[in-house]
CSV table of C-alpha atoms and ligand atoms in Angstrom, one decimal:
chain,number,residue,atom,x,y,z
A,99,MET,CA,-10.6,-2.2,10.0
A,100,LYS,CA,-7.8,0.1,9.1
A,101,THR,CA,-4.5,-0.9,7.6
A,102,ILE,CA,-1.2,1.0,8.1
A,103,VAL,CA,1.6,0.2,5.7
A,104,ALA,CA,5.1,1.4,6.5
A,105,ASN,CA,7.2,1.7,3.3
A,106,TRP,CA,10.7,2.1,4.5
A,107,LYS,CA,12.0,2.5,0.9
A,108,MET,CA,15.8,2.5,0.5
A,109,ASN,CA,16.2,4.5,3.7
A,110,VAL,CA,17.2,2.0,6.4
A,111,GLY,CA,19.6,-0.9,6.7
A,112,VAL,CA,19.2,-4.1,8.8
A,113,ARG,CA,20.0,-2.6,12.2
A,114,GLU,CA,17.7,0.3,11.8
A,115,SER,CA,14.9,-1.8,10.3
A,116,VAL,CA,15.1,-4.2,13.3
A,117,ALA,CA,14.9,-1.2,15.7
A,118,LEU,CA,11.9,0.3,13.8
A,119,ALA,CA,10.1,-3.1,13.8
A,120,ARG,CA,10.7,-3.4,17.6
A,121,GLY,CA,9.5,0.2,18.1
A,122,THR,CA,6.4,-0.5,16.1
A,123,LEU,CA,5.6,-3.5,18.2
A,124,LEU,CA,6.1,-1.5,21.4
A,125,ALA,CA,3.7,1.2,20.1
A,126,LEU,CA,1.0,-1.5,19.6
A,127,ARG,CA,1.6,-3.4,22.8
A,128,GLY,CA,-1.3,-3.7,25.2
A,129,LYS,CA,-3.6,-1.5,23.0
A,130,PRO,CA,-7.2,-2.8,22.6
A,131,HIS,CA,-7.9,-1.4,19.2
A,132,LEU,CA,-5.2,-2.4,16.8
A,133,PRO,CA,-5.0,-1.5,13.1
A,134,ASP,CA,-3.5,-4.1,10.7
A,135,VAL,CA,0.1,-3.0,10.3
A,136,VAL,CA,2.4,-4.1,7.5
A,137,VAL,CA,6.1,-3.2,7.5
A,138,CYS,CA,8.0,-3.2,4.2
A,139,PRO,CA,11.7,-3.2,4.7
A,140,SER,CA,14.3,-3.5,2.0
A,141,PHE,CA,14.9,-7.0,0.7
A,142,THR,CA,18.1,-7.4,2.7
A,143,SER,CA,16.3,-6.7,6.0
A,144,LEU,CA,13.3,-9.0,5.4
A,145,GLY,CA,14.9,-12.0,7.3
A,146,GLU,CA,15.8,-10.1,10.5
A,147,VAL,CA,12.6,-8.1,10.6
A,148,ARG,CA,10.6,-11.3,10.1
A,149,LYS,CA,12.2,-12.7,13.4
A,150,VAL,CA,11.2,-9.5,15.3
A,151,ILE,CA,7.6,-9.6,14.2
A,152,ALA,CA,7.1,-13.3,14.4
A,153,ARG,CA,3.9,-14.2,16.3
A,154,SER,CA,2.7,-10.5,16.4
A,155,TYR,CA,0.0,-8.6,14.7
A,156,VAL,CA,2.5,-7.0,12.3
A,157,SER,CA,2.8,-8.5,8.8
A,158,LEU,CA,5.8,-8.5,6.5
A,159,GLY,CA,5.6,-6.8,3.2
A,160,ALA,CA,8.1,-6.4,0.3
A,161,GLN,CA,8.6,-3.2,-1.7
A,162,ASP,CA,8.5,-4.8,-5.1
A,163,VAL,CA,8.4,-8.2,-6.8
A,164,SER,CA,9.6,-9.5,-10.2
A,165,SER,CA,7.1,-9.7,-13.1
A,166,GLN,CA,8.4,-13.2,-13.9
A,167,ASP,CA,8.0,-16.6,-12.1
A,168,GLN,CA,11.7,-17.6,-12.4
A,169,GLY,CA,14.6,-17.7,-14.7
A,170,ALA,CA,17.6,-15.7,-15.9
A,171,MET,CA,16.6,-12.4,-14.4
A,172,THR,CA,19.7,-11.1,-12.6
A,173,GLY,CA,18.9,-9.0,-9.6
A,174,GLU,CA,15.2,-9.8,-9.5
A,175,ILE,CA,13.3,-11.4,-6.7
A,176,SER,CA,10.3,-13.6,-7.4
A,177,ALA,CA,7.0,-13.8,-5.6
A,178,ARG,CA,7.8,-17.4,-4.7
A,179,MET,CA,11.1,-16.3,-3.0
A,180,LEU,CA,9.2,-13.6,-1.1
A,181,PHE,CA,6.7,-16.1,0.1
A,182,GLU,CA,9.5,-18.4,1.2
A,183,ALA,CA,11.0,-15.5,3.1
A,184,GLY,CA,7.8,-15.1,5.1
A,185,VAL,CA,6.4,-12.1,3.1
A,186,THR,CA,2.6,-11.9,3.0
A,187,HIS,CA,2.1,-8.5,1.2
A,188,VAL,CA,3.8,-6.6,-1.6
A,189,ILE,CA,3.8,-3.1,-2.9
A,190,ILE,CA,3.4,-3.0,-6.7
A,191,GLY,CA,3.6,-0.1,-9.1
A,192,HIS,CA,4.9,2.6,-6.7
A,193,SER,CA,5.2,5.9,-8.5
A,194,GLU,CA,9.0,6.0,-7.8
A,195,ARG,CA,9.4,2.8,-9.8
A,196,ARG,CA,7.0,4.0,-12.5
A,197,ASN,CA,8.9,7.3,-12.9
A,198,LEU,CA,12.5,6.4,-12.1
A,199,LEU,CA,12.6,2.9,-13.4
A,200,HIS,CA,10.1,3.4,-16.2
A,201,GLU,CA,7.7,0.6,-15.0
A,202,THR,CA,4.7,0.4,-17.3
A,203,ASP,CA,1.1,-0.5,-16.5
A,204,GLU,CA,1.7,-3.7,-18.4
A,205,LEU,CA,4.7,-4.7,-16.3
A,206,ILE,CA,2.7,-3.9,-13.2
A,207,ALA,CA,-0.1,-6.1,-14.4
A,208,GLN,CA,2.4,-9.0,-14.7
A,209,LYS,CA,3.6,-8.4,-11.1
A,210,VAL,CA,0.0,-8.4,-9.9
A,211,VAL,CA,-0.4,-11.8,-11.5
A,212,GLN,CA,2.7,-13.0,-9.7
A,213,ALA,CA,1.4,-11.8,-6.4
A,214,PHE,CA,-1.9,-13.5,-6.7
A,215,THR,CA,-0.3,-16.7,-8.0
A,216,HIS,CA,1.9,-16.9,-4.9
A,217,LYS,CA,-0.7,-15.8,-2.4
A,218,LEU,CA,0.7,-12.4,-1.6
A,219,VAL,CA,-1.6,-9.5,-1.0
A,220,PRO,CA,-0.7,-6.7,-3.4
A,221,PHE,CA,-0.9,-3.0,-2.6
A,222,ILE,CA,-1.4,-1.8,-6.2
A,223,CYS,CA,-0.4,1.9,-6.3
A,224,VAL,CA,-2.1,4.3,-8.6
A,225,GLY,CA,-2.2,8.1,-8.8
A,226,GLU,CA,-2.1,11.1,-11.1
A,227,SER,CA,0.6,13.6,-11.7
A,228,LYS,CA,0.3,17.3,-10.9
A,229,LYS,CA,-0.4,18.0,-14.5
A,230,ASP,CA,-3.1,15.4,-14.7
A,231,ARG,CA,-4.8,17.0,-11.7
A,232,GLU,CA,-4.5,20.5,-13.1
A,233,THR,CA,-6.0,19.5,-16.4
A,234,THR,CA,-8.7,17.5,-14.6
A,235,HIS,CA,-7.6,14.2,-16.2
A,236,HIS,CA,-7.0,12.6,-12.8
A,237,THR,CA,-9.9,10.2,-12.8
A,238,GLU,CA,-9.2,9.1,-16.4
A,239,VAL,CA,-5.6,8.4,-15.6
A,240,VAL,CA,-6.4,6.4,-12.5
A,241,ARG,CA,-9.1,4.4,-14.3
A,242,ALA,CA,-6.6,3.4,-17.0
A,243,GLN,CA,-4.0,2.4,-14.4
A,244,LEU,CA,-6.5,0.3,-12.5
A,245,ARG,CA,-7.9,-1.5,-15.5
A,246,VAL,CA,-4.5,-2.4,-17.0
A,247,ALA,CA,-3.1,-3.4,-13.5
A,248,LEU,CA,-5.9,-6.0,-13.2
A,249,SER,CA,-6.2,-6.9,-16.9
A,250,LEU,CA,-3.9,-10.0,-16.9
A,251,THR,CA,-5.2,-11.6,-13.7
A,252,ASP,CA,-7.6,-14.5,-14.3
A,253,ARG,CA,-10.7,-13.7,-12.4
A,254,LYS,CA,-10.5,-17.1,-10.6
A,255,GLN,CA,-7.1,-16.2,-9.3
A,256,LEU,CA,-8.1,-12.9,-7.7
A,257,GLY,CA,-7.5,-12.8,-3.9
A,258,ARG,CA,-7.7,-10.0,-1.4
A,259,PHE,CA,-5.9,-6.8,-2.5
A,260,PHE,CA,-5.5,-3.1,-1.8
A,261,ILE,CA,-5.4,-0.1,-4.1
A,262,ALA,CA,-3.2,2.6,-2.7
A,263,TYR,CA,-4.2,5.9,-4.1
A,264,GLU,CA,-1.0,8.0,-4.1
A,265,PRO,CA,-1.1,11.2,-6.1
A,266,VAL,CA,2.4,11.6,-7.4
A,267,TRP,CA,2.5,15.3,-6.4
A,268,ALA,CA,1.9,14.3,-2.8
A,269,ILE,CA,4.6,11.7,-2.4
A,270,GLY,CA,7.6,12.9,-0.4
A,271,THR,CA,6.7,16.5,-1.0
A,272,GLY,CA,5.0,17.6,2.3
A,273,VAL,CA,2.0,18.6,0.2
A,274,ASN,CA,-0.7,16.1,1.3
A,275,ALA,CA,-3.9,15.8,-0.6
A,276,GLY,CA,-7.1,17.3,0.9
A,277,VAL,CA,-9.6,15.0,2.5
A,278,GLN,CA,-12.4,15.9,0.2
A,279,ASP,CA,-10.3,15.2,-2.9
A,280,ILE,CA,-9.3,11.8,-1.5
A,281,LEU,CA,-12.9,10.9,-0.6
A,282,GLU,CA,-14.0,11.6,-4.2
A,283,MET,CA,-11.1,9.5,-5.6
A,284,HIS,CA,-11.6,6.6,-3.2
A,285,GLN,CA,-15.3,6.4,-4.1
A,286,PHE,CA,-14.4,6.6,-7.7
A,287,ILE,CA,-11.8,3.8,-7.3
A,288,ARG,CA,-14.2,1.5,-5.4
A,289,HIS,CA,-16.9,2.1,-8.1
A,290,GLU,CA,-14.4,1.4,-10.9
A,291,ILE,CA,-13.2,-1.8,-9.4
A,292,VAL,CA,-16.6,-3.2,-8.8
A,293,GLU,CA,-17.7,-2.2,-12.3
A,294,TYR,CA,-14.6,-3.8,-13.8
A,295,LEU,CA,-14.5,-7.1,-11.9
A,296,GLY,CA,-18.3,-7.5,-11.4
A,297,ASP,CA,-19.5,-10.5,-9.5
A,298,ARG,CA,-15.9,-11.7,-9.0
A,299,THR,CA,-14.8,-8.7,-7.0
A,300,PRO,CA,-13.0,-10.1,-3.9
A,301,ALA,CA,-12.6,-8.2,-0.6
A,302,PHE,CA,-10.4,-5.1,-1.3
A,303,GLY,CA,-9.5,-1.9,0.5
A,304,VAL,CA,-8.5,1.5,-0.7
A,305,LEU,CA,-5.6,3.3,1.0
A,306,TYR,CA,-4.3,6.8,0.8
A,307,GLY,CA,-0.6,7.6,0.6
A,308,GLY,CA,1.4,10.9,0.1
A,309,SER,CA,3.0,13.0,2.9
A,310,VAL,CA,1.0,11.3,5.7
A,311,THR,CA,2.2,12.5,9.1
A,312,GLY,CA,1.2,12.1,12.7
A,313,GLU,CA,-0.7,15.4,12.4
A,314,ASN,CA,-2.8,14.6,9.4
A,315,ALA,CA,-3.3,10.8,9.8
A,316,TYR,CA,-6.4,11.1,12.0
A,317,ASP,CA,-8.3,13.3,9.5
A,318,TYR,CA,-7.9,10.7,6.8
A,319,LEU,CA,-8.5,7.6,8.9
A,320,ARG,CA,-11.7,8.9,10.5
A,321,GLU,CA,-13.3,8.7,7.0
A,322,LYS,CA,-14.8,5.3,6.4
A,323,GLU,CA,-13.8,5.4,2.7
A,324,VAL,CA,-10.1,5.6,3.8
A,325,GLU,CA,-9.4,2.0,4.8
A,326,GLY,CA,-5.8,2.8,5.7
A,327,LEU,CA,-2.6,4.7,4.9
A,328,LEU,CA,0.6,3.9,3.0
A,329,VAL,CA,3.3,5.9,4.8
A,330,GLY,CA,6.8,6.6,3.5
A,331,GLY,CA,8.9,9.3,5.1
A,332,ALA,CA,7.1,9.4,8.4
A,333,SER,CA,7.3,5.6,8.8
A,334,VAL,CA,11.1,5.6,9.3
A,335,LYS,CA,10.8,8.0,12.2
A,336,LEU,CA,9.5,6.1,15.2
A,337,THR,CA,7.9,9.1,16.9
A,338,HIS,CA,5.9,10.0,13.8
A,339,MET,CA,4.9,6.3,13.2
A,340,THR,CA,3.8,6.0,16.8
A,341,GLU,CA,1.6,9.1,16.3
A,342,ILE,CA,0.1,7.6,13.2
A,343,LEU,CA,-0.6,4.3,15.0
A,344,LYS,CA,-2.2,6.2,17.8
A,345,ALA,CA,-4.5,8.0,15.3
A,346,ALA,CA,-5.6,4.7,13.9
A,347,GLN,CA,-6.2,3.3,17.4
A,348,SER,CA,-8.4,6.3,18.4
A,349,VAL,CA,-10.4,6.0,15.2
A,350,LEU,CA,-11.0,2.3,15.8
A,351,GLU,CA,-11.8,2.9,19.4
A,352,ARG,CA,-14.4,5.5,18.5
A,353,GLN,CA,-15.9,3.2,15.9
A,354,SER,CA,-16.3,0.4,18.4
A,355,SER,CA,-18.1,2.5,21.0
B,236,PGA,P1,5.6,9.7,1.7
B,236,PGA,O1,5.7,8.5,0.8
B,236,PGA,O2,4.8,9.4,2.9
B,236,PGA,O3,7.0,10.0,2.1
B,236,PGA,O4,5.0,10.9,0.9
B,236,PGA,C1,4.5,7.7,0.5
B,236,PGA,C2,4.9,6.6,-0.4
B,236,PGA,O5,5.8,6.7,-1.2
B,236,PGA,O6,4.2,5.6,-0.4
């Protein structure tokens, strides 16, 4: 299976989100080989987008979640609230939040606990900076991010999850990572997770994100180690998103024949 996650970030309001959701459904209609698709609108659009995708193959994701269960946390939105709003998936630890809002690995670990507690499937984002890559510290950095992110979750609480490998230098820059580099990192991540969680490792997938477009999506998706894509900029342009979905469909069709 392949999973395509559309991270609409703070780019579209309610009306455009509804239009994007409708367009995404249209792009999937009548196709025999469908990827799992998760759309992640901003909080204010969740309700309307939920109505559009009800009873479809498309799932509803949130772009973030509070690290706390409830209480005096002005402006925060809890996992319980997201669940109540029909959300099934949540992006956690996106590099924009790590960098711009100074989210730490420890905070991300608390958010992961919240997601599992309230039965949301987390997309846990990890990835190295340009400097880490240039100084060949990338695997070390990703290993530390992975371990801390899962460190507070009780092994019995673990549910299905995804790791989104998103090298910081590739996000929103137009400089996408090479397939070979991604394959190495995806294998590394899979190995690290299994080593860290051992017998308790639940089903999990490793996604790639960073300047994914309609043109490069197929090259990633055809690799079995790439279980899907987390798409930012291209996901708010329907023509690009449609191309990415087509790429996923052709890979799935080839795999089934
Ligand atoms: P991008 O963003 O596709 O615009 O690079 C990816 C992401 O932020 O998840």
